[in-house]
XYZ file of C-alpha atoms in Angstrom:
597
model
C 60.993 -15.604 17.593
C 63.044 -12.892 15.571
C 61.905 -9.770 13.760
C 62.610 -9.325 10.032
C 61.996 -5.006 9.018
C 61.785 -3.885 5.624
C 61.758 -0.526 4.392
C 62.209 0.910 0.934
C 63.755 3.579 0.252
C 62.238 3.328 -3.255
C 59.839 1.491 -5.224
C 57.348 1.230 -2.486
C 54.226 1.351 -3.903
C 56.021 2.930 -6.777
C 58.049 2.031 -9.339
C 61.371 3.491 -9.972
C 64.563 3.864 -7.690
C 64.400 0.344 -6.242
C 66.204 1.130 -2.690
C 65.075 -1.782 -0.406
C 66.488 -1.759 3.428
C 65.967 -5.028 5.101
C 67.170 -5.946 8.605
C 67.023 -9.450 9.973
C 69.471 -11.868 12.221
C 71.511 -8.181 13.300
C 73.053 -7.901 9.749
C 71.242 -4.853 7.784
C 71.262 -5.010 3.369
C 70.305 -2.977 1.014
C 68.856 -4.410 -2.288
C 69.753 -2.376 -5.349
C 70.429 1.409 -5.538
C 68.601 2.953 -8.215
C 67.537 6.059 -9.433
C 63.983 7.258 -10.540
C 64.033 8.404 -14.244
C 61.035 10.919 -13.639
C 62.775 13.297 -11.412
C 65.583 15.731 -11.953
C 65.891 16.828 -8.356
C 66.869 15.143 -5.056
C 64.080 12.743 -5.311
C 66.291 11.316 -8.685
C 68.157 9.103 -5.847
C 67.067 7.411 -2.514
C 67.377 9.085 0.995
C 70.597 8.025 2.841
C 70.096 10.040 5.169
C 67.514 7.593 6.416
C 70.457 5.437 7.277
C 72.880 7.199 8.666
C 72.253 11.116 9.368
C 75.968 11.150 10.959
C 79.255 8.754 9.929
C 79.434 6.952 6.952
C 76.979 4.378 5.477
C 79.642 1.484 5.680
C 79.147 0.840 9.285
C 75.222 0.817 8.726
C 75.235 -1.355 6.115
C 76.704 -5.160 6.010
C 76.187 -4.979 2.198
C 74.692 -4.091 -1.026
C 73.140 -6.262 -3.590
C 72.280 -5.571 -7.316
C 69.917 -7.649 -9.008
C 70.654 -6.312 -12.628
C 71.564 -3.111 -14.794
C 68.679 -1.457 -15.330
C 69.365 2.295 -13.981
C 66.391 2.099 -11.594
C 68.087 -0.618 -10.075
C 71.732 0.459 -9.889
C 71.926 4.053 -10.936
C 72.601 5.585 -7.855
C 74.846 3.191 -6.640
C 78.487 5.352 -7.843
C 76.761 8.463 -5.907
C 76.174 6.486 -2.459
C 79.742 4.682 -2.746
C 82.063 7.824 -4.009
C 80.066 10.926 -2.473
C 77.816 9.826 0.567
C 80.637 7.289 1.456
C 80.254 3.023 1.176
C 82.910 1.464 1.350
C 81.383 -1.740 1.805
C 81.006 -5.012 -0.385
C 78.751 -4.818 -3.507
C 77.185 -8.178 -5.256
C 76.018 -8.480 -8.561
C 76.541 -11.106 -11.391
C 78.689 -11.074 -13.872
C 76.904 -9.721 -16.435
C 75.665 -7.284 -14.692
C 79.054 -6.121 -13.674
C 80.236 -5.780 -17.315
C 76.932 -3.430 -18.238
C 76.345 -1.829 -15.563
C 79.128 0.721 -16.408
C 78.342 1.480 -19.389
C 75.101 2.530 -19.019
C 75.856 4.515 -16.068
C 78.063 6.374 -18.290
C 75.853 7.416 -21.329
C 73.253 8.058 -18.711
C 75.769 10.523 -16.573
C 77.078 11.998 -20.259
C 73.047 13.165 -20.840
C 72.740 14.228 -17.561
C 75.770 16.312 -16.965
C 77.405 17.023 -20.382
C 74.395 17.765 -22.197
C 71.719 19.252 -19.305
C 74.943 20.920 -17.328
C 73.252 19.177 -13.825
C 75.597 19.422 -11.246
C 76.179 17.684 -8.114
C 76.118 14.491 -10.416
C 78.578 11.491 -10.636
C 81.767 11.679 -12.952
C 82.917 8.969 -15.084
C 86.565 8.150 -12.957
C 83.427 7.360 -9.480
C 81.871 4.911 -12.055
C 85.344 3.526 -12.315
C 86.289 3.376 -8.510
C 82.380 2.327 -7.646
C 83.079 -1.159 -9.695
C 86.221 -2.000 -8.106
C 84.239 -2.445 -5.151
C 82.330 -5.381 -6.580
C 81.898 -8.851 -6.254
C 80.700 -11.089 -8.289
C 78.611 -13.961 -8.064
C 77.487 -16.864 -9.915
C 74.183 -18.318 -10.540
C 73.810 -20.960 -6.970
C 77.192 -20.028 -5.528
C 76.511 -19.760 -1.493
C 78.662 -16.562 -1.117
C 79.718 -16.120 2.912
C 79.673 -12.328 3.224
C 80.788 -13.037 6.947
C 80.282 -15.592 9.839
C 77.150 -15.177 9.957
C 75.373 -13.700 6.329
C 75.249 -15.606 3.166
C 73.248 -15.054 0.152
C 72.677 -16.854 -3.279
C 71.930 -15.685 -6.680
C 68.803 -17.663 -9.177
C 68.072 -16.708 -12.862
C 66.045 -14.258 -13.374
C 64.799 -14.174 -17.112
C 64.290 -10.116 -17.542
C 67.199 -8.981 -19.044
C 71.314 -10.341 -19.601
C 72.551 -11.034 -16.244
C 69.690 -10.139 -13.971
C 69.206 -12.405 -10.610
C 67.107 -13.064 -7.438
C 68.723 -13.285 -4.044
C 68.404 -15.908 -1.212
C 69.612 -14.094 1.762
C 70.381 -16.159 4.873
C 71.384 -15.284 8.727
C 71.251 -18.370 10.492
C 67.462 -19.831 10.770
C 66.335 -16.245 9.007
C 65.454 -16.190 4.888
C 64.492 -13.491 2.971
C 64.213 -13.600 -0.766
C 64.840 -10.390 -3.263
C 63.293 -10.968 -6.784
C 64.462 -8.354 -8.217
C 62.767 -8.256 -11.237
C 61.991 -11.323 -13.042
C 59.738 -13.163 -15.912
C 58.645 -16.183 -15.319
C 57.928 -17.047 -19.435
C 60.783 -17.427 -22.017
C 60.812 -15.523 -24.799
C 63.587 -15.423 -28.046
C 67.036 -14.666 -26.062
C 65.806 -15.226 -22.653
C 65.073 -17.945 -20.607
C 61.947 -18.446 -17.466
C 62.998 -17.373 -14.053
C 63.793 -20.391 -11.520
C 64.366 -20.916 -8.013
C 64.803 -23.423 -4.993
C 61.515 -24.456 -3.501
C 63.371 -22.798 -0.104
C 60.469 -21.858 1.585
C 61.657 -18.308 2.730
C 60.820 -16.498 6.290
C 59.674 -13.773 3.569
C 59.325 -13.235 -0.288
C 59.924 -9.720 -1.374
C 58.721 -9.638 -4.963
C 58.016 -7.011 -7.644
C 54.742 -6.446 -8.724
C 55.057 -4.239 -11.925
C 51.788 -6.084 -13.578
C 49.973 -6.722 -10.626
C 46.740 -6.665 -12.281
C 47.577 -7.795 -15.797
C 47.407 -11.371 -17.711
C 48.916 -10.528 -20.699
C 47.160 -12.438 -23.899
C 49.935 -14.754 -25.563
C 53.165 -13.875 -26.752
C 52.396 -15.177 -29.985
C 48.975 -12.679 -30.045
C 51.450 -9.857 -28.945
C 53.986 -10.296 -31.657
C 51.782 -10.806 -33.889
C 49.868 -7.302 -33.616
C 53.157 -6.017 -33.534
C 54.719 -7.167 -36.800
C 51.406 -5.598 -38.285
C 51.763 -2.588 -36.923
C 54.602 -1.786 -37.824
C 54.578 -2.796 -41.108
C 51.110 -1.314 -41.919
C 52.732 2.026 -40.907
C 55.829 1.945 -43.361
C 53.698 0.721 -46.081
C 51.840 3.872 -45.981
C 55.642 5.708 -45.923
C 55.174 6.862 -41.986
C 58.221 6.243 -39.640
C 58.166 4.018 -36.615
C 60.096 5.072 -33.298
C 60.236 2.156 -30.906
C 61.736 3.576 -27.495
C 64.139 0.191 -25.869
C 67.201 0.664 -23.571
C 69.696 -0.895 -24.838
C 69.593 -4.456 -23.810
C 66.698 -6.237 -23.214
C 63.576 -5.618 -25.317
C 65.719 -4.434 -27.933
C 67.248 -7.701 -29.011
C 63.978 -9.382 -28.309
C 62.309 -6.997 -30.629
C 65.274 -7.304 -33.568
C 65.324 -10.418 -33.408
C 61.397 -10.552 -34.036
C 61.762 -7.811 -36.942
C 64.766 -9.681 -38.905
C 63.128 -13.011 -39.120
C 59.867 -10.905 -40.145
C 61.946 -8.721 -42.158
C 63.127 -12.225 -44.401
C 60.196 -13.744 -44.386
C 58.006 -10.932 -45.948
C 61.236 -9.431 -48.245
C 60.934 -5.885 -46.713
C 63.400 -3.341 -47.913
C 62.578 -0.617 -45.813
C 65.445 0.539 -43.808
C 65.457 -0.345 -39.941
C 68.047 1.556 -37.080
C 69.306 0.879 -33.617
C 70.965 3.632 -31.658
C 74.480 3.835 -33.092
C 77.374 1.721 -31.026
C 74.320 0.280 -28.846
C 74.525 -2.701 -30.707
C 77.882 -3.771 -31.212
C 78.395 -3.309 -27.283
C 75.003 -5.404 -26.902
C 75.883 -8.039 -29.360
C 79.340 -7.790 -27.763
C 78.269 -9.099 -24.187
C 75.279 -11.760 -25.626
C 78.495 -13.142 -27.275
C 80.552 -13.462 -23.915
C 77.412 -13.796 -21.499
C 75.791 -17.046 -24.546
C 75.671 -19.496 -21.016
C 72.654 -16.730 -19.710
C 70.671 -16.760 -23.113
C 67.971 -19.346 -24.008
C 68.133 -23.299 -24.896
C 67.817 -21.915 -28.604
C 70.325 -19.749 -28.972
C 72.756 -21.376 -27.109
C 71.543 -24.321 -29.250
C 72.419 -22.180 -32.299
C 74.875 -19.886 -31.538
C 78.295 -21.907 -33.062
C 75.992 -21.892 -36.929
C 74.542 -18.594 -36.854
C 74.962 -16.169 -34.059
C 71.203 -14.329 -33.811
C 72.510 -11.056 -33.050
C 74.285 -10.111 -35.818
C 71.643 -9.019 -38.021
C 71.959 -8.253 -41.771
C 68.133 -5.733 -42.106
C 69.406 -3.475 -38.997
C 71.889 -0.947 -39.466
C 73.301 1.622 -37.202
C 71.612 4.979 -36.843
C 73.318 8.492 -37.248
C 70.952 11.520 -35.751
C 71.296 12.707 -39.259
C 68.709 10.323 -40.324
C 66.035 12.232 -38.101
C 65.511 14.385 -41.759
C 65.673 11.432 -44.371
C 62.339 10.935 -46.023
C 60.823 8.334 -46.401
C 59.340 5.072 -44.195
C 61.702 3.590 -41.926
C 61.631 1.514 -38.161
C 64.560 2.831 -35.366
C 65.107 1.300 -32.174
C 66.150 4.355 -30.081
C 67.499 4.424 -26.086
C 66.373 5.170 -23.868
C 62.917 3.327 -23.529
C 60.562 5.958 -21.186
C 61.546 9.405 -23.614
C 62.782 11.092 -20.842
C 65.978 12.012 -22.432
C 68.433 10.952 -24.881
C 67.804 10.183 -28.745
C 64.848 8.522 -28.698
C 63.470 12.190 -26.745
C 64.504 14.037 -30.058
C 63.290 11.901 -32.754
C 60.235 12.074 -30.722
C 59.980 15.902 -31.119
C 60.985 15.777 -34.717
C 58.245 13.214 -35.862
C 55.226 13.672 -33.215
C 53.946 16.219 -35.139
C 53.321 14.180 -38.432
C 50.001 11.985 -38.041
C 51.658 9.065 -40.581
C 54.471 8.009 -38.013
C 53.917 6.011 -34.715
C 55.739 5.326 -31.585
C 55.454 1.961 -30.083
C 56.128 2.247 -26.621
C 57.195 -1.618 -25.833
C 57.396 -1.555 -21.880
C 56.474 -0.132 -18.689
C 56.874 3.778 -18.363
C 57.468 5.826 -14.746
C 55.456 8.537 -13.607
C 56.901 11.830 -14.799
C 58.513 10.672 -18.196
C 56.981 11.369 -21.678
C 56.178 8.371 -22.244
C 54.619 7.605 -19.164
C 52.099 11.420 -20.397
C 51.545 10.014 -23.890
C 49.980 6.755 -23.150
C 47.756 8.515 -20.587
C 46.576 10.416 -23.578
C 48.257 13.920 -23.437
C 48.275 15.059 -27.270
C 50.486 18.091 -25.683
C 53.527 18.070 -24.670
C 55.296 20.729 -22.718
C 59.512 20.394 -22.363
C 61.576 21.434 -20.114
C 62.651 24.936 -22.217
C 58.627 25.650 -22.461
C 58.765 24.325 -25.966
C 55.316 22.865 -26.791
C 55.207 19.394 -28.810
C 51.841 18.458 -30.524
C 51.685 14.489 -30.891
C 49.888 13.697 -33.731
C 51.703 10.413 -34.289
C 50.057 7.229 -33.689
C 50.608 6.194 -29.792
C 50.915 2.474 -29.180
C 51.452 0.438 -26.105
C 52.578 -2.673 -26.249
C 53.510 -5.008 -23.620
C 57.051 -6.686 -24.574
C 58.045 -6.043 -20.891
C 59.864 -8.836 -18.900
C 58.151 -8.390 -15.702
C 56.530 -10.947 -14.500
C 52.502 -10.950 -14.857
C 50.106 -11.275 -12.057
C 49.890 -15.152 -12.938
C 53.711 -15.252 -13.016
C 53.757 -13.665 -9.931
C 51.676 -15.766 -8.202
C 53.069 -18.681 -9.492
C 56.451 -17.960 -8.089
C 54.969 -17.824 -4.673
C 53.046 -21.368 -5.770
C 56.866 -22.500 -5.990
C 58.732 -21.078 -3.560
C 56.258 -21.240 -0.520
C 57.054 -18.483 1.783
C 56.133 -17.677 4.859
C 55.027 -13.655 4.370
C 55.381 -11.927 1.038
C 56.326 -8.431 0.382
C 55.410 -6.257 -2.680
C 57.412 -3.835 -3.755
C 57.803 -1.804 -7.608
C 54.210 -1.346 -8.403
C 51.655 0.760 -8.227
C 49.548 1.324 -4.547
C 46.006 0.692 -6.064
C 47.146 -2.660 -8.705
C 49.412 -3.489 -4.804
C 46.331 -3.578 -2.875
C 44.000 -6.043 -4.981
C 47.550 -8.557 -5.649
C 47.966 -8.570 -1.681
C 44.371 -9.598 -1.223
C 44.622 -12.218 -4.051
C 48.180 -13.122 -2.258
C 46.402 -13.352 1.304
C 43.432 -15.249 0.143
C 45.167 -18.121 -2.534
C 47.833 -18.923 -0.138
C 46.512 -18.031 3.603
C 50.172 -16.135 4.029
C 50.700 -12.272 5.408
C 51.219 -10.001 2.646
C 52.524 -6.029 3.285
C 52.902 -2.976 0.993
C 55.241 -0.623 2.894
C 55.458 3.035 1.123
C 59.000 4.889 0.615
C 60.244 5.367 4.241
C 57.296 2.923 5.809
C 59.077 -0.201 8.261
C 57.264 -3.675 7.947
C 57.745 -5.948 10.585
C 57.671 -9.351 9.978
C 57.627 -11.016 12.930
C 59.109 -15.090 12.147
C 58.923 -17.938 14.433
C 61.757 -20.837 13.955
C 61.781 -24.838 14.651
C 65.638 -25.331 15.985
C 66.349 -28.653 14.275
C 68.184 -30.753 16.461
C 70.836 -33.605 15.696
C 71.739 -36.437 17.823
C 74.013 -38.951 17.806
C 73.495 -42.114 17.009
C 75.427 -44.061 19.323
C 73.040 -42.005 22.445
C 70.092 -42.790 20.047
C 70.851 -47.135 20.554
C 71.916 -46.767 23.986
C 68.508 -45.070 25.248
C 65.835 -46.032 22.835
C 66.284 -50.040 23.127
C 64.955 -51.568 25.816
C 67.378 -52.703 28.861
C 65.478 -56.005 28.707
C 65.774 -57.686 25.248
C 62.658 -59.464 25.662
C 60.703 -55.849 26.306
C 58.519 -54.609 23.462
C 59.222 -50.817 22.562
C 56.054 -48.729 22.577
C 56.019 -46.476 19.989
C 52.670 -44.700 21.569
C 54.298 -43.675 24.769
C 57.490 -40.663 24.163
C 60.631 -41.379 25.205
C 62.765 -38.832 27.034
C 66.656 -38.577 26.111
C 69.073 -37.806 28.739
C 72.626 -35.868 27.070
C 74.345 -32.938 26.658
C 72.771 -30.558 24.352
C 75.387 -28.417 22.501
C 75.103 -25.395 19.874
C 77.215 -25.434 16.897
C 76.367 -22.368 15.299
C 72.948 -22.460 14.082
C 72.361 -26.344 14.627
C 72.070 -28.167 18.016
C 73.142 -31.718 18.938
C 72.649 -33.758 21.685
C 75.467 -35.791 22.462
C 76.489 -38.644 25.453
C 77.612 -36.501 27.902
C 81.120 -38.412 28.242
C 81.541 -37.278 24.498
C 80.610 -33.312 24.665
C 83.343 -33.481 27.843
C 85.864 -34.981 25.313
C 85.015 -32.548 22.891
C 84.856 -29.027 24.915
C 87.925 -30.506 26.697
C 86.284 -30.643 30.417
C 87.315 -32.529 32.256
C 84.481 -34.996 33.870
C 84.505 -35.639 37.356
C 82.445 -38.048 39.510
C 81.889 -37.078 43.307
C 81.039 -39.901 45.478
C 80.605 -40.358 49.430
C 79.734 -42.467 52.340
C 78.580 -41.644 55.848
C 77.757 -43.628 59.072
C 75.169 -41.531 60.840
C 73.072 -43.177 63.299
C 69.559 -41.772 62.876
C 67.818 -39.662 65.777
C 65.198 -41.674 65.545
C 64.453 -45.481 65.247
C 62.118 -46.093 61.964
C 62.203 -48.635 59.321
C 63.517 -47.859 55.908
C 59.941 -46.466 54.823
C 60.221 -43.845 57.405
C 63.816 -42.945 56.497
C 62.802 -42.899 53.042
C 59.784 -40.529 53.184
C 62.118 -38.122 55.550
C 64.484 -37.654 52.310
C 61.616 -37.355 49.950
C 59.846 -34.353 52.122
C 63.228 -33.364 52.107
C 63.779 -33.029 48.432
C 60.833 -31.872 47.548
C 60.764 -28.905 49.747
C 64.792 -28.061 48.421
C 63.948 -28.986 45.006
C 60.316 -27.919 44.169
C 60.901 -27.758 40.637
C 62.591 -31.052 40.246
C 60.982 -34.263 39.642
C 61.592 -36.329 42.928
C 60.042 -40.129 42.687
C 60.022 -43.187 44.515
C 61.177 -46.377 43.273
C 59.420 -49.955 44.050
C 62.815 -50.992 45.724
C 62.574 -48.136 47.772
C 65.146 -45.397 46.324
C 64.335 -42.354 45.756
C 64.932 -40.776 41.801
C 65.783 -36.981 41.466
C 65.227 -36.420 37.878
C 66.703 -35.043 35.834
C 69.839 -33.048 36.949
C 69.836 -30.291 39.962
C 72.178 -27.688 39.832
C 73.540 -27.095 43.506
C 74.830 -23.567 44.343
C 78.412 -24.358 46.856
C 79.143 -20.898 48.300
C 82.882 -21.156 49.901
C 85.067 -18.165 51.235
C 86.928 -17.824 48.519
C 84.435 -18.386 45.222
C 81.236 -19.775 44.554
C 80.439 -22.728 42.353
C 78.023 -24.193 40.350
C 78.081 -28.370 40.486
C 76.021 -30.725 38.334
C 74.464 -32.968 40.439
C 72.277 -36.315 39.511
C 71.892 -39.017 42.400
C 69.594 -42.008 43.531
C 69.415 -42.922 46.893
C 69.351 -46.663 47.366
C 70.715 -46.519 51.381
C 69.070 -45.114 54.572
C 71.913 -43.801 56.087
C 72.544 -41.525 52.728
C 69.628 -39.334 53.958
C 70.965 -38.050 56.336
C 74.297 -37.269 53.994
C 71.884 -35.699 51.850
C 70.536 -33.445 54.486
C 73.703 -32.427 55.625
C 74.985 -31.687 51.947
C 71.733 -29.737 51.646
C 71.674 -27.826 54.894
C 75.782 -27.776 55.551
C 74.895 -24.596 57.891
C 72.990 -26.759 60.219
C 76.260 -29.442 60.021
């Protein structure tokens, strides 16, 4: 039996700063380092102090694993490497690798150049953070040392994202990350191994949600939005960069054609050449269709959406701009907020899941005021619309990813306490497995019970399970004990022939045989001589199995280990006998008792 402990750092029973600790086999990971976009202090990154109040983090940690770019996955990951101090490995996918960056950057450029934080990551740690990566691809068993190995599966959610199969010897734990299980227009369903995992740790975003059809969704979307600009309002739809955005482009240009609009539609300027950029070199992680389609016309490249210049904030008129980043909690999509909440003919359509804390997150709980950091007051008189384009899994996605992978405990983690709590009862009750919530700084232990497979050789296999006598029936109802040498190999066990694991350990094998010509004390008839040695035996060797034979030998069974103490060392010998002579009781007895010799 081994313990597996868990304990997030972030996104427990919250969702933001994903910062999961888990411990299992002796190796300690930590799955993603993210920051939480509704905070501005110290609770904007995780607690490593929790981890290591003295030294540095690398010898605490065996390694870190990103499961995609988001910023509340991997935006704190430049301030634990370059100023708390990791020096360790860092996974993540290829994709991931290439964006990753990037956003890190125009997130630390709104942070530091335009809020003057301090105390904040500079763009030449970004640099030195990603030279500590490695890269993985989608099913590659990566050996992060003797004993650790872990495996990346798709994901869906956005360009590059994964789930992790983590492995120390008989010990699994799988990371989600976070996934969709449905394929949408650039994206395709999440997949893994039916691996049957010691423990699932899964995001739970939409614990409590069924979302109606995508079809329904995009449908009340493309009406929206276009009932809005024919009345001349403007329609801000908050996206980070990649993701959502394409998703949604893609659904506006092919509306766009069909219906001959005109009206002018915007994505954050640059955004979209870098996005269109990496969809380009990352094609092999899109869908079947665009893969399908990509060498006649490459989906991305769109002919209704232009770039956007903040200038445009002031032009009159109806248009649609996709603006970063996707919760208004800073950034452009903040300001063109301000500019056009006021005016009761525009709308924001917020498209995804917002964090506790951010604008968005207050304006689709209803606030109609809106109080900024510099006491400035915004009125929102703008339409408010939520709709769900997230790629989070739903509860039924959820729940059929545990239908697949059959764990053996699940784990919840990035969601809300309250949705948490009626998820782990449908978890617990569907399936009949544990399920645990931890909160930030709260250890689960999972406590996992293991079947050591065991190999044996053939050749001992023929030798001891066919019947000495050719014209005896085996009995398959009766067991059949196997006499060999059991050896470890790592994580497996084999029995071998004995004469074989000598050969192979280089022992030599050595056979120890005697004779004796005692006359017995006592005249008695092999019987008597006989049941001497057994009372013998069996008051030396109470554990052992000591039987007699119909020829009249006794059988010691299996193997006794005999303890030889000598002047000069003391040794342990392997001993295994039958005694098929009177006199060799007496041997016996004086190999047994060599004080009274």
């Amino acid at each position: 039996m081994s313990d597996i402990k868990v304990t997030p750092l972030g996104a427990g029973q919250d969702v933001g700063r994903s910062c999961i600790l888990i411990s299992l086999g002796g190796k300690n990971i930590m799955l993603d380092c993210g920051m939480h976009m509704g905070y501005n202090d110290d609770r904007r990154f995780p607690d490593f102090t929790y981890i290591a109040r003295e030294g540095r983090l690398t010898e605490k940690i065996n390694c870190v694993i990103i499961s995609h770019f988001h910023l509340d996955h991997c935006g704190a990951l430049p301030y634990m490497t370059e100023m708390v101090g990791y020096d360790g490995p860092v996974y993540m996918t290829h994709p991931t690798k290439a964006i990753c960056p990037i956003l890190l950057e125009d997130y630390r450029k709104i942070t530091v150049e335009r809020k003057g934080e301090v105390n904040f990551f500079t763009s030449e740690m970004i640099k030195t953070c990603m030279k500590k990566v490695i890269t993985v691809n989608l099913h590659q068993v990566i050996q992060v040392d003797d004993d650790l190995e872990i495996k990346a599966y798709y994901a869906g959610h956005v360009l590059g994202a994964a789930m992790f199969q983590i492995r120390v010897g008989q010990s699994s734990v799988v990371y989600t990350g976070d996934y969709n299980m449905t394929p949408d227009r650039h994206l395709g369903a999440a997949w893994i191994d039916k691996c049957r995992p010691d423990l699932l740790i899964t995001e739970s975003t939409y614990a409590t949600t069924i979302r109606d059809s995508k079809r329904c969704r995009e449908r009340d979307f493309l009406k929206k939005v276009h009932c809005c600009v024919e009345k001349g309002g403007k329609v801000l739809i908050p996206v980070f960069a990649l993701g959502r955005a394409q998703e949604l482009c893609i659904l506006l240009e092919s509306y766009w054609d069909r219906m001959n609009l005109k009206v002018p539609i915007y994505f954050s300027l640059g955004l979209t050449e870098k996005a269109n950029h990496y969809y380009k070199l990352y094609i092999t992680w899109t869908s079947e269709k665009i893969k399908k389609t990509f060498v006649q016309r490459n989906m991305f490249e769109f002919k209704h959406i232009k770039p956007f210049d903040r200038a445009y904030i002031e032009n009159p008129g109806p248009m649609v701009v996709f603006a970063t980043p996707g919760m208004l909690h800073a950034g452009l999509s903040l300001q063109i907020f301000k500019r056009w909440a006021p005016n009761e003919n525009n709308m924001v359509i917020m498209p995804g899941y917002c964090v506790a804390g951010t604008v968005g997150h207050r304006i689709l709980n209803g606030a109609r005021k809106i109080e900024m950091e510099n006491k400035q007051i915004i009125e929102v008189k703008m339409a408010v619309e939520y709709m769900s384009f997230s790629a989070h899994a739903d509860a039924k996605g959820i729940m059929q990813l545990i239908s697949h992978c059959e764990p053996r405990n699940v784990l919840l983690v990035h969601g809300e306490g309250e949705k948490m709590v009626f998820l782990k009862n449908k978890i617990k009750q569907e399936f009949g497995v544990e399920c645990y919530m931890p909160e930030n700084g709260e250890t689960s232990v999972i406590k996992v019970k293991h079947n050591i497979p065991l190999d044996t050789s053939l050749n001992l296999l023929k030798r001891q399970l066919v019947p000495a006598d050719e014209s005896e029936e085996p009995d398959p109802k009766h067991l059949k004990i196997l006499h060999g040498a059991l050896q470890m190999r790592g994580s497996r066990m084999q029995l071998t022939e004995p004469s074989v694991a000598f050969r192979e350990l280089g022992l030599e094998e050595y056979e120890l045989r005697f004779t004796c010509d005692i006359t017995l004390e006592e005249e008695g008839s092999v019987s008597n001589t006989t049941d001497r040695i057994y009372r013998l035996l069996q008051r030396e060797f109470p554990k052992c199995s000591v039987q007699f034979s119909n020829d009249g030998s006794i059988n010691v069974g299996d193997s006794v280990i005999v303890k030889v103490s000598g002047e000069d060392d003391c040794k342990n010998i392997l001993v295994s006998w039958s005694h098929q002579d009177e006199d060799i009781g007496s041997h016996i007895q004086r190999v047994l008792r060599p004080e009274q010799s």
